[in-house]
């Protein structure tokens, strides 16, 4: 910070009540009133009037009266600025800097202390100091520009604001390697000893001290040159927002409407200056602005723009970016889940508009993969957020369900995370009614649970019985499907394997010229004979084939020992009466009986989770026994 010292005499101004007087042997003959302060000064004995063109005219208008009284209530800068001008006229020492330059210069211009009246007057001295010292310095220009807020019209008319902004913009556009002046940079982890190079955003903290209108002028001027990347503009906006906007994570302070209106204007200005480049600001900053905007009650236009920008980058957000306390007096919950629902709905609207269905055939596959990846990231984000808000003791089921159901089915590759959120909510809300439990668990797709989560769900006493039964049903179906695939692979291997022929078969083959394929049962006899057993062997493959044939899993015809042909279910036709074979009808009735028994148990409220599990297992065994009896 640079200073200018003018004058050599000691300060002889003294105060008595509301009157300022210059200590002198000469009696005062000039009374100047400014607001509530009266100055007793001299017209001719000291060069006050000769150096001030305004005072000369006012004194001449008053005539030849011995004592003149003048009112200067409209002087810019008030009594402090006038006193600087008066001390300059009396030769008293004054110190000028960027802090008091603006009021002194405006007051000197008001009093017409120009060089036309006297050489070396106050105005030319101030202009020289402004051009050679203030505008050449970085922090001096910012400080001077900051003080123009108190005298905006005078500063604008005298060109102080324009010259300061030009000086600041010129220095911002200077390459970091050529920056040699002092600046403020207090980012965590940065020290000048460890970093010899100047950071690219070195200027952002210093200009964040300015009023929002002056800040907007600088950012607009810098952005119009297109010399800096959009990320630097976005970083300056982020620093300014952190400097001025209230912290919504803390309880709201008791503020007046003037404070709220000032912050609304800051949010509106920042949002209007965000560059169009998608990478200019991070989604965390956009969501934080949206949270503050919702708290302050900004204009719908600003809120809509923030929603749009946040939705475009929602897949890059973290759970911490979404967490915000609710400030609504009507909502008892701590977390503002309604705002997250609004953001997600805006994202889904944009997602549907940009659906890959409108893409060309060559770009369709890539677009689908990209959109699916984006949806999966957002699904993971929302499910993780649900796990956090589920711990809120005042969070109603309806809001949790509405957010969970807002996601489309393709957003969740599995339902493990949503199961964790449901389990946390049930744990934190032990007094939840059965109806609310069913409503909460209805969003869970048991088919999309991993084996570990299904094992946990079966033993989870907090889940409704209906949900546990669904998990058990899908567990049984998966086991059957898995066993069926194993059996198919084993049978396929047996049917395509080159088998050694018995001597009798070899002779018959070459003597008669007929090709006979040994049946599976004959092969079992052969293998049994090789081991000293003279009976049939029905291995696991034959056993499972009987279990799955009624379901139509095999397409290869088999011939039994007696020479009768047994066809798989999907090759069998209906009987002449239009009905399916008896085995098939019995199996369908068996599965229906199990479900009816479970539904009756759920409706009556009898039984337990263990009873439901045993019922399903018992039903599976009975089906299996009937299949074996039918094949026999």
CSV table of N, CA and C in Angstrom, one decimal, residues 434-489:
chain,number,residue,atom,x,y,z
A,434,UNK,N,-47.3,-51.7,10.2
A,434,UNK,CA,-47.2,-52.8,9.2
A,434,UNK,C,-47.5,-52.2,7.8
A,435,UNK,N,-48.4,-51.3,7.7
A,435,UNK,CA,-48.8,-50.7,6.5
A,435,UNK,C,-47.6,-49.9,5.9
A,436,UNK,N,-46.9,-49.2,6.7
A,436,UNK,CA,-45.8,-48.4,6.3
A,436,UNK,C,-44.6,-49.3,5.9
A,437,UNK,N,-44.5,-50.4,6.6
A,437,UNK,CA,-43.4,-51.3,6.3
A,437,UNK,C,-43.6,-52.0,4.9
A,438,UNK,N,-44.9,-52.3,4.6
A,438,UNK,CA,-45.2,-52.9,3.3
A,438,UNK,C,-45.0,-51.9,2.2
A,439,UNK,N,-45.4,-50.6,2.5
A,439,UNK,CA,-45.2,-49.6,1.5
A,439,UNK,C,-43.8,-49.3,1.2
A,440,UNK,N,-42.9,-49.4,2.3
A,440,UNK,CA,-41.5,-49.2,2.1
A,440,UNK,C,-40.9,-50.3,1.3
A,441,UNK,N,-41.2,-51.5,1.7
A,441,UNK,CA,-40.6,-52.7,1.1
A,441,UNK,C,-41.1,-53.0,-0.3
A,442,UNK,N,-42.2,-52.3,-0.7
A,442,UNK,CA,-42.8,-52.5,-2.1
A,442,UNK,C,-41.8,-52.1,-3.2
A,443,UNK,N,-40.9,-51.1,-2.8
A,443,UNK,CA,-40.0,-50.6,-3.8
A,443,UNK,C,-38.8,-51.6,-4.1
A,444,UNK,N,-38.8,-52.7,-3.3
A,444,UNK,CA,-37.6,-53.6,-3.4
A,444,UNK,C,-38.0,-54.7,-4.4
A,445,UNK,N,-37.0,-55.0,-5.3
A,445,UNK,CA,-37.2,-56.1,-6.2
A,445,UNK,C,-36.3,-57.2,-5.8
A,446,UNK,N,-36.9,-58.3,-5.2
A,446,UNK,CA,-36.1,-59.3,-4.6
A,446,UNK,C,-35.3,-60.1,-5.6
A,447,UNK,N,-35.7,-60.1,-6.9
A,447,UNK,CA,-34.9,-60.8,-7.9
A,447,UNK,C,-33.6,-60.1,-8.2
A,448,UNK,N,-33.4,-58.8,-7.8
A,448,UNK,CA,-32.2,-58.1,-8.1
A,448,UNK,C,-31.3,-58.0,-6.9
A,449,UNK,N,-31.5,-58.9,-5.9
A,449,UNK,CA,-30.6,-58.9,-4.7
A,449,UNK,C,-29.5,-59.9,-4.9
A,450,UNK,N,-28.3,-59.6,-4.4
A,450,UNK,CA,-27.2,-60.5,-4.5
A,450,UNK,C,-27.4,-61.6,-3.5
A,451,UNK,N,-26.7,-62.8,-3.7
A,451,UNK,CA,-26.8,-63.9,-2.7
A,451,UNK,C,-26.5,-63.5,-1.3
A,452,UNK,N,-25.6,-62.6,-1.1
A,452,UNK,CA,-25.3,-62.2,0.3
A,452,UNK,C,-26.4,-61.4,0.9
A,453,UNK,N,-27.0,-60.5,0.1
A,453,UNK,CA,-28.1,-59.7,0.6
A,453,UNK,C,-29.3,-60.6,0.8
A,454,UNK,N,-29.6,-61.5,-0.1
A,454,UNK,CA,-30.7,-62.4,0.1
A,454,UNK,C,-30.6,-63.2,1.4
A,455,UNK,N,-29.4,-63.7,1.7
A,455,UNK,CA,-29.2,-64.4,2.9
A,455,UNK,C,-29.4,-63.6,4.1
A,456,UNK,N,-29.1,-62.3,4.0
A,456,UNK,CA,-29.3,-61.4,5.1
A,456,UNK,C,-30.8,-61.1,5.3
A,457,UNK,N,-31.5,-60.9,4.1
A,457,UNK,CA,-32.9,-60.6,4.1
A,457,UNK,C,-33.8,-61.7,4.7
A,458,UNK,N,-33.4,-63.0,4.4
A,458,UNK,CA,-34.2,-64.1,5.0
A,458,UNK,C,-34.1,-64.1,6.5
A,459,UNK,N,-33.1,-63.7,7.1
A,459,UNK,CA,-32.9,-63.7,8.6
A,459,UNK,C,-33.3,-62.3,9.2
A,460,UNK,N,-33.7,-61.4,8.4
A,460,UNK,CA,-34.0,-60.0,8.9
A,460,UNK,C,-35.3,-60.0,9.5
A,461,UNK,N,-35.4,-59.9,10.8
A,461,UNK,CA,-36.7,-59.8,11.5
A,461,UNK,C,-37.4,-58.5,11.3
A,462,UNK,N,-36.8,-57.5,10.8
A,462,UNK,CA,-37.5,-56.2,10.6
A,462,UNK,C,-38.3,-56.2,9.4
A,463,UNK,N,-38.0,-57.1,8.4
A,463,UNK,CA,-38.8,-57.1,7.2
A,463,UNK,C,-40.2,-57.7,7.4
A,464,UNK,N,-41.1,-57.2,6.6
A,464,UNK,CA,-42.4,-57.9,6.6
A,464,UNK,C,-42.3,-59.3,6.1
A,465,UNK,N,-43.3,-60.2,6.6
A,465,UNK,CA,-43.2,-61.6,6.2
A,465,UNK,C,-43.4,-61.7,4.7
A,466,UNK,N,-44.2,-60.9,4.1
A,466,UNK,CA,-44.5,-61.0,2.7
A,466,UNK,C,-43.2,-60.8,1.9
A,467,UNK,N,-42.3,-59.9,2.3
A,467,UNK,CA,-41.0,-59.7,1.6
A,467,UNK,C,-40.1,-60.9,1.8
A,468,UNK,N,-40.1,-61.5,3.0
A,468,UNK,CA,-39.2,-62.6,3.2
A,468,UNK,C,-39.7,-63.8,2.4
A,469,UNK,N,-41.0,-64.0,2.2
A,469,UNK,CA,-41.5,-65.1,1.4
A,469,UNK,C,-41.1,-64.9,0.0
A,470,UNK,N,-41.2,-63.6,-0.5
A,470,UNK,CA,-40.8,-63.4,-1.9
A,470,UNK,C,-39.3,-63.7,-2.1
A,471,UNK,N,-38.4,-63.3,-1.1
A,471,UNK,CA,-37.0,-63.7,-1.2
A,471,UNK,C,-36.8,-65.2,-1.3
A,472,UNK,N,-37.6,-65.9,-0.4
A,472,UNK,CA,-37.4,-67.4,-0.4
A,472,UNK,C,-37.9,-68.0,-1.7
A,473,UNK,N,-39.0,-67.5,-2.3
A,473,UNK,CA,-39.5,-68.0,-3.6
A,473,UNK,C,-38.4,-67.8,-4.7
A,474,UNK,N,-37.8,-66.6,-4.8
A,474,UNK,CA,-36.8,-66.4,-5.8
A,474,UNK,C,-35.6,-67.2,-5.5
A,475,UNK,N,-35.3,-67.4,-4.3
A,475,UNK,CA,-34.1,-68.3,-3.9
A,475,UNK,C,-34.3,-69.7,-4.4
A,476,UNK,N,-35.5,-70.2,-4.2
A,476,UNK,CA,-35.8,-71.6,-4.7
A,476,UNK,C,-35.8,-71.6,-6.2
A,477,UNK,N,-36.3,-70.7,-6.9
A,477,UNK,CA,-36.3,-70.7,-8.3
A,477,UNK,C,-34.9,-70.6,-8.9
A,478,UNK,N,-34.1,-69.8,-8.3
A,478,UNK,CA,-32.7,-69.7,-8.7
A,478,UNK,C,-31.9,-71.0,-8.5
A,479,UNK,N,-32.2,-71.7,-7.4
A,479,UNK,CA,-31.5,-73.0,-7.2
A,479,UNK,C,-32.0,-74.0,-8.2
A,480,UNK,N,-33.3,-74.0,-8.5
A,480,UNK,CA,-33.8,-75.0,-9.6
A,480,UNK,C,-33.1,-74.7,-10.9
A,481,UNK,N,-33.1,-73.4,-11.3
A,481,UNK,CA,-32.5,-73.0,-12.6
A,481,UNK,C,-31.0,-73.4,-12.6
A,482,UNK,N,-30.3,-73.2,-11.5
A,482,UNK,CA,-28.9,-73.5,-11.5
A,482,UNK,C,-28.7,-75.0,-11.7
A,483,UNK,N,-29.5,-75.8,-10.9
A,483,UNK,CA,-29.4,-77.3,-11.0
A,483,UNK,C,-29.8,-77.8,-12.4
A,484,UNK,N,-30.7,-77.1,-13.0
A,484,UNK,CA,-31.2,-77.5,-14.4
A,484,UNK,C,-30.0,-77.3,-15.4
A,485,UNK,N,-29.4,-76.2,-15.3
A,485,UNK,CA,-28.3,-75.9,-16.2
A,485,UNK,C,-27.1,-76.9,-16.0
A,486,UNK,N,-26.8,-77.3,-14.8
A,486,UNK,CA,-25.8,-78.2,-14.5
A,486,UNK,C,-26.2,-79.6,-15.1
A,487,UNK,N,-27.4,-80.0,-15.0
A,487,UNK,CA,-27.9,-81.3,-15.5
A,487,UNK,C,-27.8,-81.3,-17.1
A,488,UNK,N,-28.2,-80.2,-17.7
A,488,UNK,CA,-28.2,-80.1,-19.1
A,488,UNK,C,-26.8,-80.2,-19.6
A,489,UNK,N,-25.8,-79.6,-19.0
A,489,UNK,CA,-24.5,-79.7,-19.4
A,489,UNK,C,-24.0,-81.1,-19.3
